[in-house]
mmCIF file of C-alpha atoms in Angstrom:
data_model
loop_
_atom_site.group_PDB
_atom_site.id
_atom_site.type_symbol
_atom_site.label_atom_id
_atom_site.label_comp_id
_atom_site.label_asym_id
_atom_site.label_seq_id
_atom_site.Cartn_x
_atom_site.Cartn_y
_atom_site.Cartn_z
ATOM 1 C CA UNK A 103 -21.682 -12.805 -55.611
ATOM 2 C CA UNK A 104 -20.003 -9.564 -54.534
ATOM 3 C CA UNK A 105 -17.971 -7.449 -56.917
ATOM 4 C CA UNK A 106 -15.827 -4.384 -56.300
ATOM 5 C CA UNK A 107 -15.692 -2.098 -59.340
ATOM 6 C CA UNK A 108 -12.799 0.368 -59.758
ATOM 7 C CA UNK A 109 -12.806 2.896 -62.598
ATOM 8 C CA UNK A 110 -9.988 4.772 -64.290
ATOM 9 C CA UNK A 111 -11.066 8.109 -62.784
ATOM 10 C CA UNK A 112 -10.645 6.824 -59.218
ATOM 11 C CA UNK A 113 -14.318 6.171 -58.567
ATOM 12 C CA UNK A 114 -15.140 2.793 -57.130
ATOM 13 C CA UNK A 115 -18.307 0.970 -56.280
ATOM 14 C CA UNK A 116 -19.891 -2.221 -55.155
ATOM 15 C CA UNK A 117 -22.142 -4.688 -56.972
ATOM 16 C CA UNK A 118 -24.027 -7.368 -55.060
ATOM 17 C CA UNK A 119 -26.442 -10.160 -55.924
ATOM 18 C CA UNK A 120 -29.555 -9.414 -53.884
ATOM 19 C CA UNK A 121 -30.693 -12.919 -52.940
ATOM 20 C CA UNK A 122 -27.780 -13.345 -50.538
ATOM 21 C CA UNK A 123 -28.075 -10.169 -48.499
ATOM 22 C CA UNK A 124 -30.027 -6.951 -48.004
ATOM 23 C CA UNK A 125 -29.068 -3.297 -47.805
ATOM 24 C CA UNK A 126 -28.212 -3.289 -44.094
ATOM 25 C CA UNK A 127 -25.541 -5.960 -44.530
ATOM 26 C CA UNK A 128 -24.277 -4.565 -47.818
ATOM 27 C CA UNK A 129 -23.884 -1.066 -46.397
ATOM 28 C CA UNK A 130 -21.896 -2.359 -43.420
ATOM 29 C CA UNK A 131 -19.596 -4.090 -45.890
ATOM 30 C CA UNK A 132 -19.350 -0.947 -48.051
ATOM 31 C CA UNK A 133 -18.568 1.282 -45.081
ATOM 32 C CA UNK A 134 -15.889 -1.073 -43.809
ATOM 33 C CA UNK A 135 -14.401 -1.369 -47.291
ATOM 34 C CA UNK A 136 -14.323 2.386 -47.910
ATOM 35 C CA UNK A 137 -13.003 3.303 -44.476
ATOM 36 C CA UNK A 138 -10.279 0.643 -44.623
ATOM 37 C CA UNK A 139 -9.206 1.492 -48.172
ATOM 38 C CA UNK A 140 -9.092 5.236 -47.538
ATOM 39 C CA UNK A 141 -7.279 4.772 -44.232
ATOM 40 C CA UNK A 142 -4.601 2.705 -45.960
ATOM 41 C CA UNK A 143 -4.403 5.164 -48.869
ATOM 42 C CA UNK A 144 -3.931 8.080 -46.461
ATOM 43 C CA UNK A 145 -0.880 6.390 -44.935
ATOM 44 C CA UNK A 146 0.595 5.171 -48.234
ATOM 45 C CA UNK A 147 3.662 6.724 -49.888
ATOM 46 C CA UNK A 148 3.109 8.972 -52.868
ATOM 47 C CA UNK A 149 4.341 6.276 -55.253
ATOM 48 C CA UNK A 150 1.461 4.037 -54.164
ATOM 49 C CA UNK A 151 0.858 1.254 -51.678
ATOM 50 C CA UNK A 152 1.804 -1.463 -54.111
ATOM 51 C CA UNK A 153 4.957 0.203 -55.469
ATOM 52 C CA UNK A 154 7.905 -2.226 -55.341
ATOM 53 C CA UNK A 155 10.989 -1.478 -53.293
ATOM 54 C CA UNK A 156 14.058 -0.055 -55.072
ATOM 55 C CA UNK A 157 15.754 -2.738 -57.123
ATOM 56 C CA UNK A 158 12.793 -5.112 -56.982
ATOM 57 C CA UNK A 159 10.490 -5.889 -59.865
ATOM 58 C CA UNK A 160 7.000 -7.316 -59.435
ATOM 59 C CA UNK A 161 6.593 -10.760 -60.905
ATOM 60 C CA UNK A 162 3.387 -11.828 -62.548
ATOM 61 C CA UNK A 163 2.369 -14.952 -64.353
ATOM 62 C CA UNK A 164 -0.515 -14.991 -66.769
ATOM 63 C CA UNK A 165 -2.954 -17.794 -66.131
ATOM 64 C CA UNK A 166 -3.731 -19.805 -69.234
ATOM 65 C CA UNK A 167 -7.245 -21.176 -69.518
ATOM 66 C CA UNK A 168 -8.318 -23.915 -71.888
ATOM 67 C CA UNK A 169 -11.660 -23.122 -73.541
ATOM 68 C CA UNK A 170 -13.630 -25.803 -75.304
ATOM 69 C CA UNK A 171 -15.764 -24.903 -78.310
ATOM 70 C CA UNK A 172 -18.881 -25.525 -76.215
ATOM 71 C CA UNK A 173 -17.702 -23.184 -73.446
ATOM 72 C CA UNK A 174 -16.809 -20.470 -75.945
ATOM 73 C CA UNK A 175 -20.330 -20.751 -77.360
ATOM 74 C CA UNK A 176 -21.847 -20.294 -73.902
ATOM 75 C CA UNK A 177 -19.651 -17.250 -73.285
ATOM 76 C CA UNK A 178 -20.649 -15.693 -76.608
ATOM 77 C CA UNK A 179 -24.350 -16.219 -75.897
ATOM 78 C CA UNK A 180 -23.932 -14.775 -72.393
ATOM 79 C CA UNK A 181 -22.303 -11.639 -73.820
ATOM 80 C CA UNK A 182 -25.084 -11.270 -76.387
ATOM 81 C CA UNK A 183 -27.734 -11.701 -73.687
ATOM 82 C CA UNK A 184 -26.013 -9.149 -71.446
ATOM 83 C CA UNK A 185 -25.736 -6.578 -74.251
ATOM 84 C CA UNK A 186 -29.381 -7.098 -75.258
ATOM 85 C CA UNK A 187 -30.527 -6.678 -71.649
ATOM 86 C CA UNK A 188 -28.595 -3.416 -71.277
ATOM 87 C CA UNK A 189 -29.925 -2.107 -74.602
ATOM 88 C CA UNK A 190 -33.515 -2.866 -73.558
ATOM 89 C CA UNK A 191 -33.281 -0.638 -70.477
ATOM 90 C CA UNK A 192 -33.176 3.059 -69.743
ATOM 91 C CA UNK A 193 -31.935 4.758 -66.589
ATOM 92 C CA UNK A 194 -32.828 8.267 -65.488
ATOM 93 C CA UNK A 195 -31.931 10.156 -62.335
ATOM 94 C CA UNK A 196 -33.463 13.020 -60.402
ATOM 95 C CA UNK A 197 -31.443 15.123 -57.967
ATOM 96 C CA UNK A 198 -34.141 17.189 -56.301
ATOM 97 C CA UNK A 199 -32.575 19.983 -54.247
ATOM 98 C CA UNK A 200 -35.576 22.240 -53.555
ATOM 99 C CA UNK A 201 -36.000 20.664 -50.127
ATOM 100 C CA UNK A 202 -35.242 17.474 -48.218
ATOM 101 C CA UNK A 203 -35.797 15.670 -44.946
ATOM 102 C CA UNK A 204 -35.554 18.749 -42.732
ATOM 103 C CA UNK A 205 -38.364 20.645 -44.458
ATOM 104 C CA UNK A 206 -40.531 17.521 -44.711
ATOM 105 C CA UNK A 207 -40.216 16.967 -40.959
ATOM 106 C CA UNK A 208 -41.373 20.553 -40.383
ATOM 107 C CA UNK A 209 -44.581 19.570 -42.169
ATOM 108 C CA UNK A 210 -45.020 16.962 -39.386
ATOM 109 C CA UNK A 211 -45.004 13.917 -41.663
ATOM 110 C CA UNK A 212 -42.648 10.979 -42.229
ATOM 111 C CA UNK A 213 -40.043 11.810 -44.906
ATOM 112 C CA UNK A 214 -40.050 8.243 -46.244
ATOM 113 C CA UNK A 215 -43.857 8.014 -46.454
ATOM 114 C CA UNK A 216 -43.912 11.493 -48.033
ATOM 115 C CA UNK A 217 -41.615 10.254 -50.824
ATOM 116 C CA UNK A 218 -43.676 7.083 -51.234
ATOM 117 C CA UNK A 219 -46.800 9.158 -51.858
ATOM 118 C CA UNK A 220 -44.881 11.314 -54.353
ATOM 119 C CA UNK A 221 -44.028 8.174 -56.328
ATOM 120 C CA UNK A 222 -47.662 7.084 -56.376
ATOM 121 C CA UNK A 223 -48.844 10.494 -57.568
ATOM 122 C CA UNK A 224 -46.106 10.639 -60.221
ATOM 123 C CA UNK A 225 -47.006 7.184 -61.534
ATOM 124 C CA UNK A 226 -50.718 8.011 -61.532
ATOM 125 C CA UNK A 227 -50.142 11.178 -63.523
ATOM 126 C CA UNK A 228 -48.146 9.231 -66.105
ATOM 127 C CA UNK A 229 -50.298 6.095 -66.422
ATOM 128 C CA UNK A 230 -53.630 7.025 -64.803
ATOM 129 C CA UNK A 231 -53.732 4.109 -62.375
ATOM 130 C CA UNK A 232 -52.128 3.286 -59.034
ATOM 131 C CA UNK A 233 -49.748 0.322 -59.304
ATOM 132 C CA UNK A 234 -48.900 -2.369 -56.798
ATOM 133 C CA UNK A 235 -45.979 -0.773 -54.967
ATOM 134 C CA UNK A 236 -43.247 -2.599 -53.078
ATOM 135 C CA UNK A 237 -41.156 -0.956 -50.407
ATOM 136 C CA UNK A 238 -38.617 -2.941 -48.442
ATOM 137 C CA UNK A 239 -39.092 -2.903 -44.650
ATOM 138 C CA UNK A 240 -36.235 -4.260 -42.570
ATOM 139 C CA UNK A 241 -36.879 -7.042 -40.026
ATOM 140 C CA UNK A 242 -33.306 -7.029 -38.697
ATOM 141 C CA UNK A 243 -34.699 -6.748 -35.161
ATOM 142 C CA UNK A 244 -35.218 -10.519 -35.369
ATOM 143 C CA UNK A 245 -32.563 -13.235 -35.525
ATOM 144 C CA UNK A 246 -31.981 -14.044 -39.202
ATOM 145 C CA UNK A 247 -34.498 -11.343 -40.058
ATOM 146 C CA UNK A 248 -34.235 -9.837 -43.518
ATOM 147 C CA UNK A 249 -37.125 -7.900 -45.054
ATOM 148 C CA UNK A 250 -40.896 -7.656 -45.311
ATOM 149 C CA UNK A 251 -43.000 -5.989 -47.971
ATOM 150 C CA UNK A 252 -44.437 -2.653 -46.972
ATOM 151 C CA UNK A 253 -47.383 -2.170 -49.326
ATOM 152 C CA UNK A 254 -47.468 1.554 -49.982
ATOM 153 C CA UNK A 255 -50.872 1.617 -51.706
ATOM 154 C CA UNK A 256 -53.956 2.103 -49.545
ATOM 155 C CA UNK A 257 -57.547 3.207 -50.032
ATOM 156 C CA UNK A 258 -56.411 6.619 -48.745
ATOM 157 C CA UNK A 259 -53.581 6.978 -51.283
ATOM 158 C CA UNK A 260 -55.759 5.874 -54.212
ATOM 159 C CA UNK A 261 -58.451 8.390 -53.263
ATOM 160 C CA UNK A 262 -55.835 11.123 -52.890
ATOM 161 C CA UNK A 263 -54.236 10.444 -56.304
ATOM 162 C CA UNK A 264 -57.624 10.466 -58.005
ATOM 163 C CA UNK A 265 -58.583 13.697 -56.259
ATOM 164 C CA UNK A 266 -55.344 15.349 -57.324
ATOM 165 C CA UNK A 267 -55.477 14.270 -60.965
ATOM 166 C CA UNK A 268 -58.944 13.278 -62.161
ATOM 167 C CA UNK A 269 -61.080 16.080 -60.703
ATOM 168 C CA UNK A 270 -58.826 18.577 -58.903
ATOM 169 C CA UNK A 271 -61.417 21.328 -59.155
ATOM 170 C CA UNK A 272 -64.027 19.503 -57.054
ATOM 171 C CA UNK A 273 -62.090 19.412 -53.789
ATOM 172 C CA UNK A 274 -60.481 22.213 -51.828
ATOM 173 C CA UNK A 275 -56.896 22.507 -50.715
ATOM 174 C CA UNK A 276 -57.632 21.522 -47.117
ATOM 175 C CA UNK A 277 -59.471 18.324 -48.114
ATOM 176 C CA UNK A 278 -56.636 17.268 -50.421
ATOM 177 C CA UNK A 279 -54.067 17.914 -47.702
ATOM 178 C CA UNK A 280 -56.064 15.838 -45.194
ATOM 179 C CA UNK A 281 -56.234 12.935 -47.646
ATOM 180 C CA UNK A 282 -52.490 13.203 -48.167
ATOM 181 C CA UNK A 283 -51.818 13.206 -44.414
ATOM 182 C CA UNK A 284 -54.031 10.116 -43.973
ATOM 183 C CA UNK A 285 -52.158 8.359 -46.781
ATOM 184 C CA UNK A 286 -48.782 9.195 -45.237
ATOM 185 C CA UNK A 287 -49.897 8.154 -41.748
ATOM 186 C CA UNK A 288 -51.231 4.817 -43.023
ATOM 187 C CA UNK A 289 -47.979 4.085 -44.847
ATOM 188 C CA UNK A 290 -45.904 4.921 -41.757
ATOM 189 C CA UNK A 291 -48.040 2.704 -39.531
ATOM 190 C CA UNK A 292 -47.990 -0.219 -41.969
ATOM 191 C CA UNK A 293 -44.199 -0.022 -42.359
ATOM 192 C CA UNK A 294 -43.795 -0.010 -38.571
ATOM 193 C CA UNK A 295 -45.996 -3.114 -38.327
ATOM 194 C CA UNK A 296 -43.934 -4.847 -40.998
ATOM 195 C CA UNK A 297 -40.726 -4.119 -39.082
ATOM 196 C CA UNK A 298 -42.329 -5.835 -36.067
ATOM 197 C CA UNK A 299 -42.975 -9.001 -38.089
ATOM 198 C CA UNK A 300 -46.654 -8.306 -38.705
ATOM 199 C CA UNK A 301 -46.542 -8.106 -42.504
ATOM 200 C CA UNK A 302 -48.275 -10.614 -44.759
ATOM 201 C CA UNK A 303 -46.124 -11.171 -47.834
ATOM 202 C CA UNK A 304 -43.221 -13.150 -46.397
ATOM 203 C CA UNK A 305 -45.647 -15.361 -44.445
ATOM 204 C CA UNK A 306 -47.727 -16.123 -47.529
ATOM 205 C CA UNK A 307 -44.625 -16.651 -49.662
ATOM 206 C CA UNK A 308 -43.341 -19.168 -47.125
ATOM 207 C CA UNK A 309 -46.621 -21.058 -47.161
ATOM 208 C CA UNK A 310 -46.632 -21.125 -50.967
ATOM 209 C CA UNK A 311 -43.047 -22.349 -51.245
ATOM 210 C CA UNK A 312 -43.603 -24.974 -48.543
ATOM 211 C CA UNK A 313 -46.185 -26.778 -50.677
ATOM 212 C CA UNK A 314 -45.044 -30.141 -51.978
ATOM 213 C CA UNK A 315 -45.468 -31.040 -55.635
ATOM 214 C CA UNK A 316 -48.389 -33.361 -54.894
ATOM 215 C CA UNK A 317 -50.178 -30.978 -52.531
ATOM 216 C CA UNK A 318 -53.138 -28.868 -53.701
ATOM 217 C CA UNK A 319 -52.612 -25.134 -53.981
ATOM 218 C CA UNK A 320 -54.948 -22.866 -52.064
ATOM 219 C CA UNK A 321 -57.210 -20.769 -54.273
ATOM 220 C CA UNK A 322 -55.657 -17.608 -52.808
ATOM 221 C CA UNK A 323 -52.416 -18.164 -54.700
ATOM 222 C CA UNK A 324 -54.183 -18.073 -58.079
ATOM 223 C CA UNK A 325 -56.708 -15.377 -57.219
ATOM 224 C CA UNK A 326 -56.253 -12.525 -59.734
ATOM 225 C CA UNK A 327 -56.644 -9.869 -57.037
ATOM 226 C CA UNK A 328 -53.895 -11.424 -54.937
ATOM 227 C CA UNK A 329 -51.525 -12.092 -57.842
ATOM 228 C CA UNK A 330 -52.136 -8.597 -59.211
ATOM 229 C CA UNK A 331 -51.462 -7.046 -55.811
ATOM 230 C CA UNK A 332 -47.923 -8.416 -55.843
ATOM 231 C CA UNK A 333 -47.102 -7.624 -59.464
ATOM 232 C CA UNK A 334 -44.788 -4.832 -58.356
ATOM 233 C CA UNK A 335 -44.828 -2.208 -61.095
ATOM 234 C CA UNK A 336 -43.115 0.085 -58.610
ATOM 235 C CA UNK A 337 -40.285 -1.660 -56.770
ATOM 236 C CA UNK A 338 -38.824 0.874 -54.346
ATOM 237 C CA UNK A 339 -36.395 1.107 -51.469
ATOM 238 C CA UNK A 340 -34.438 3.759 -49.596
ATOM 239 C CA UNK A 341 -30.767 3.732 -48.629
ATOM 240 C CA UNK A 342 -29.696 7.104 -47.276
ATOM 241 C CA UNK A 343 -26.182 6.277 -46.118
ATOM 242 C CA UNK A 344 -23.955 9.313 -46.682
ATOM 243 C CA UNK A 345 -21.229 7.107 -48.122
ATOM 244 C CA UNK A 346 -23.263 6.580 -51.295
ATOM 245 C CA UNK A 347 -22.983 8.877 -54.298
ATOM 246 C CA UNK A 348 -25.647 6.862 -56.129
ATOM 247 C CA UNK A 349 -27.141 3.387 -56.228
ATOM 248 C CA UNK A 350 -29.900 1.507 -57.976
ATOM 249 C CA UNK A 351 -31.311 -1.685 -59.480
ATOM 250 C CA UNK A 352 -33.613 -2.811 -62.253
ATOM 251 C CA UNK A 353 -37.346 -3.438 -62.328
ATOM 252 C CA UNK A 354 -38.749 -6.711 -60.940
ATOM 253 C CA UNK A 355 -41.481 -7.092 -63.609
ATOM 254 C CA UNK A 356 -41.142 -6.327 -67.307
ATOM 255 C CA UNK A 357 -43.795 -3.593 -67.225
ATOM 256 C CA UNK A 358 -42.506 -1.911 -64.088
ATOM 257 C CA UNK A 359 -39.899 0.457 -62.659
ATOM 258 C CA UNK A 360 -37.073 0.003 -60.182
ATOM 259 C CA UNK A 361 -36.869 3.173 -58.068
ATOM 260 C CA UNK A 362 -33.981 3.581 -55.646
ATOM 261 C CA UNK A 363 -34.022 6.756 -53.570
ATOM 262 C CA UNK A 364 -32.018 8.603 -50.954
ATOM 263 C CA UNK A 365 -33.377 11.135 -48.471
ATOM 264 C CA UNK A 366 -30.874 13.762 -47.363
ATOM 265 C CA UNK A 367 -31.282 16.776 -45.118
ATOM 266 C CA UNK A 368 -31.719 19.267 -47.962
ATOM 267 C CA UNK A 369 -32.186 17.061 -51.029
ATOM 268 C CA UNK A 370 -33.858 13.948 -52.430
ATOM 269 C CA UNK A 371 -32.273 11.659 -55.032
ATOM 270 C CA UNK A 372 -33.933 9.097 -57.306
ATOM 271 C CA UNK A 373 -32.554 6.436 -59.647
ATOM 272 C CA UNK A 374 -35.274 5.168 -62.013
ATOM 273 C CA UNK A 375 -34.833 2.120 -64.279
ATOM 274 C CA UNK A 376 -37.296 0.500 -66.691
ATOM 275 C CA UNK A 377 -37.504 -1.289 -70.004
ATOM 276 C CA UNK A 378 -38.014 1.998 -71.858
ATOM 277 C CA UNK A 379 -41.369 2.810 -70.260
ATOM 278 C CA UNK A 380 -40.537 6.487 -69.737
ATOM 279 C CA UNK A 381 -38.044 6.716 -66.880
ATOM 280 C CA UNK A 382 -37.150 10.341 -67.635
ATOM 281 C CA UNK A 383 -40.809 11.301 -67.750
ATOM 282 C CA UNK A 384 -41.441 9.617 -64.400
ATOM 283 C CA UNK A 385 -38.562 11.650 -62.926
ATOM 284 C CA UNK A 386 -40.241 14.850 -64.152
ATOM 285 C CA UNK A 387 -43.554 13.799 -62.637
ATOM 286 C CA UNK A 388 -41.728 12.991 -59.392
ATOM 287 C CA UNK A 389 -40.297 16.497 -59.243
ATOM 288 C CA UNK A 390 -43.730 17.986 -59.909
ATOM 289 C CA UNK A 391 -45.374 15.750 -57.308
ATOM 290 C CA UNK A 392 -42.876 16.719 -54.602
ATOM 291 C CA UNK A 393 -43.444 20.424 -55.233
ATOM 292 C CA UNK A 394 -47.221 20.007 -55.332
ATOM 293 C CA UNK A 395 -47.200 18.072 -52.050
ATOM 294 C CA UNK A 396 -45.197 20.767 -50.302
ATOM 295 C CA UNK A 397 -47.622 23.336 -51.675
ATOM 296 C CA UNK A 398 -50.502 21.326 -50.226
ATOM 297 C CA UNK A 399 -49.083 20.796 -46.754
ATOM 298 C CA UNK A 400 -47.761 24.333 -46.295
ATOM 299 C CA UNK A 401 -50.898 26.093 -47.533
ATOM 300 C CA UNK A 402 -53.778 23.883 -46.389
ATOM 301 C CA UNK A 403 -54.610 26.209 -43.481
ATOM 302 C CA UNK A 404 -55.105 29.218 -45.746
ATOM 303 C CA UNK A 405 -58.232 30.473 -47.398
ATOM 304 C CA UNK A 406 -58.413 30.275 -51.209
ATOM 305 C CA UNK A 407 -58.447 34.050 -51.651
ATOM 306 C CA UNK A 408 -55.298 34.364 -49.482
ATOM 307 C CA UNK A 409 -53.396 31.887 -51.623
ATOM 308 C CA UNK A 410 -54.568 33.466 -54.843
ATOM 309 C CA UNK A 411 -53.583 36.951 -53.686
ATOM 310 C CA UNK A 412 -50.096 35.836 -52.634
ATOM 311 C CA UNK A 413 -49.491 33.860 -55.797
ATOM 312 C CA UNK A 414 -50.766 36.624 -58.048
ATOM 313 C CA UNK A 415 -48.491 39.117 -56.292
ATOM 314 C CA UNK A 416 -45.431 36.999 -57.018
ATOM 315 C CA UNK A 417 -46.591 36.360 -60.578
ATOM 316 C CA UNK A 418 -46.940 40.108 -61.133
ATOM 317 C CA UNK A 419 -43.436 40.715 -59.804
ATOM 318 C CA UNK A 420 -41.999 38.049 -62.073
ATOM 319 C CA UNK A 421 -43.873 39.465 -65.057
ATOM 320 C CA UNK A 422 -42.396 42.918 -64.334
ATOM 321 C CA UNK A 423 -38.914 41.439 -64.073
ATOM 322 C CA UNK A 424 -39.353 39.593 -67.356
ATOM 323 C CA UNK A 425 -40.589 42.698 -69.140
ATOM 324 C CA UNK A 426 -37.793 44.841 -67.726
ATOM 325 C CA UNK A 427 -35.066 42.313 -68.571
ATOM 326 C CA UNK A 428 -36.329 42.072 -72.174
ATOM 327 C CA UNK A 429 -36.300 45.845 -72.664
ATOM 328 C CA UNK A 430 -33.808 46.894 -75.374
ATOM 329 C CA UNK A 431 -32.953 50.047 -73.362
ATOM 330 C CA UNK A 432 -31.990 48.301 -70.118
ATOM 331 C CA UNK A 433 -28.483 49.181 -68.842
ATOM 332 C CA UNK A 434 -25.753 46.586 -69.120
ATOM 333 C CA UNK A 435 -24.524 47.306 -65.606
ATOM 334 C CA UNK A 436 -25.179 49.755 -62.774
ATOM 335 C CA UNK A 437 -22.528 51.970 -64.376
ATOM 336 C CA UNK A 438 -24.346 51.879 -67.748
ATOM 337 C CA UNK A 439 -21.315 50.480 -69.587
ATOM 338 C CA UNK A 440 -22.010 50.402 -73.316
ATOM 339 C CA UNK A 441 -18.967 48.616 -74.751
ATOM 340 C CA UNK A 442 -17.201 45.348 -73.894
ATOM 341 C CA UNK A 443 -14.143 47.347 -72.805
ATOM 342 C CA UNK A 444 -16.168 49.530 -70.453
ATOM 343 C CA UNK A 445 -18.032 46.469 -69.117
ATOM 344 C CA UNK A 446 -14.769 44.634 -68.489
ATOM 345 C CA UNK A 447 -13.353 47.659 -66.711
ATOM 346 C CA UNK A 448 -16.291 47.833 -64.319
ATOM 347 C CA UNK A 449 -15.837 46.763 -60.726
ATOM 348 C CA UNK A 450 -16.078 42.928 -60.396
ATOM 349 C CA UNK A 451 -18.968 43.072 -57.980
ATOM 350 C CA UNK A 452 -20.845 45.381 -60.343
ATOM 351 C CA UNK A 453 -20.232 43.380 -63.511
ATOM 352 C CA UNK A 454 -22.071 40.337 -62.171
ATOM 353 C CA UNK A 455 -25.100 42.114 -60.769
ATOM 354 C CA UNK A 456 -28.498 41.927 -62.377
ATOM 355 C CA UNK A 457 -28.781 44.305 -65.393
ATOM 356 C CA UNK A 458 -31.456 46.263 -63.541
ATOM 357 C CA UNK A 459 -29.870 46.188 -60.079
ATOM 358 C CA UNK A 460 -30.288 49.175 -57.751
ATOM 359 C CA UNK A 461 -32.995 50.795 -59.836
ATOM 360 C CA UNK A 462 -36.227 52.158 -58.330
ATOM 361 C CA UNK A 463 -38.241 49.539 -60.228
ATOM 362 C CA UNK A 464 -36.059 46.682 -58.997
ATOM 363 C CA UNK A 465 -36.176 47.982 -55.419
ATOM 364 C CA UNK A 466 -39.960 48.152 -55.584
ATOM 365 C CA UNK A 467 -40.116 44.565 -56.802
ATOM 366 C CA UNK A 468 -37.817 43.393 -54.042
ATOM 367 C CA UNK A 469 -39.942 45.233 -51.475
ATOM 368 C CA UNK A 470 -43.032 43.536 -52.891
ATOM 369 C CA UNK A 471 -41.404 40.104 -52.568
ATOM 370 C CA UNK A 472 -40.297 40.889 -49.016
ATOM 371 C CA UNK A 473 -43.909 41.474 -47.987
ATOM 372 C CA UNK A 474 -44.822 37.904 -48.948
ATOM 373 C CA UNK A 475 -44.264 34.906 -46.654
ATOM 374 C CA UNK A 476 -41.018 33.226 -47.706
ATOM 375 C CA UNK A 477 -42.641 29.854 -48.330
ATOM 376 C CA UNK A 478 -45.123 31.511 -50.690
ATOM 377 C CA UNK A 479 -42.296 32.995 -52.735
ATOM 378 C CA UNK A 480 -40.754 29.542 -53.098
ATOM 379 C CA UNK A 481 -44.040 27.833 -53.870
ATOM 380 C CA UNK A 482 -45.045 30.474 -56.389
ATOM 381 C CA UNK A 483 -41.702 30.372 -58.162
ATOM 382 C CA UNK A 484 -41.357 26.600 -58.265
ATOM 383 C CA UNK A 485 -44.914 25.287 -58.138
ATOM 384 C CA UNK A 486 -47.558 27.782 -59.170
ATOM 385 C CA UNK A 487 -45.536 28.930 -62.164
ATOM 386 C CA UNK A 488 -44.599 25.367 -63.209
ATOM 387 C CA UNK A 489 -46.283 23.178 -65.813
ATOM 388 C CA UNK A 490 -49.135 22.531 -63.367
ATOM 389 C CA UNK A 491 -49.964 26.200 -62.781
ATOM 390 C CA UNK A 492 -53.640 26.039 -63.636
ATOM 391 C CA UNK A 493 -54.132 22.736 -61.862
ATOM 392 C CA UNK A 494 -52.456 24.053 -58.722
ATOM 393 C CA UNK A 495 -54.719 27.085 -58.681
ATOM 394 C CA UNK A 496 -57.765 24.830 -59.044
ATOM 395 C CA UNK A 497 -56.798 23.151 -55.771
ATOM 396 C CA UNK A 498 -57.212 26.456 -53.986
ATOM 397 C CA UNK A 499 -60.440 27.378 -55.742
ATOM 398 C CA UNK A 500 -62.812 24.376 -55.728
ATOM 399 C CA UNK A 501 -65.963 24.365 -57.776
ATOM 400 C CA UNK A 502 -68.860 26.218 -56.197
ATOM 401 C CA UNK A 503 -71.434 24.127 -58.003
#
């Protein structure tokens, strides 16, 4: 079941029923569709491809369908079910533009596994447990290959999430970063094994479905540990094709989330759907987790006192800026315009400068920022001074007890 959706504003999209195909096939179809449509549109006359020739009128004939009372009842119930399903869900998005694939690669880790760990940390911060997490791994290297389940959760990732959230003050920055790197490496290795046909979930699913009605079921299939391990509260997958503006799907269990994500060179995008479990909140935790992880991996080699000194320096600069900008005597522009007329008459480049531009105080603050490593400025602005300020500092200063 494939549907092409065209909207009044010229946007168009694609809707597919997942059991038939997977992302690789769907994206080939989407690319072909978009390239063909836009190639035809580029060559079409202004009046439109389907405009009739002069003197001709298009002929249409409305198809008349006969609906029985029973069929009309089914249609009405289907509409009610559809509306109720939509009303039961919430969708939130996160367009994270602080960094993307290029910066993650400079940290010498897999971008996809990095994002997977961010989702685990975000979920743990929101619900205080690590969920069974599904990530789709492609097996297209094999004839008729489709997907395998890459299980993102490992003993390493659970230990890392607990260290980050439950007792952040007991472990130093370096130890947390090492746990994170082990978690990312394990996820990358497991996904690679799945792509080679060495996963377990499709094999076990095949064995379970192959059982006849009169055959006994193995105890594994009713074991609570096994069944719980495939109750996918986080159902995730990545499609990073540049042709997409957005994409997504719903959760696969009632108490879970469907998380579609894209990894671009300088940005990360998430589409989060759930049955009103807090999709917007999970997006916020995702943003925090991504910033915290960059802070970890870019600062793990530093001593606690170095980090604290750099962060405090930036915090002091920002405090000075805040105090100066709130001063009732600050000038409105470098030319000290005091009326709207004078401000409007100022040079354009001057009107849009900071109110305290080109002052000795501002220059001193800029000089202070210039003496700090650039990544520390970013981390301090976006991480240390975020809602997890105190927690972030505790990473750098573990308990001495």
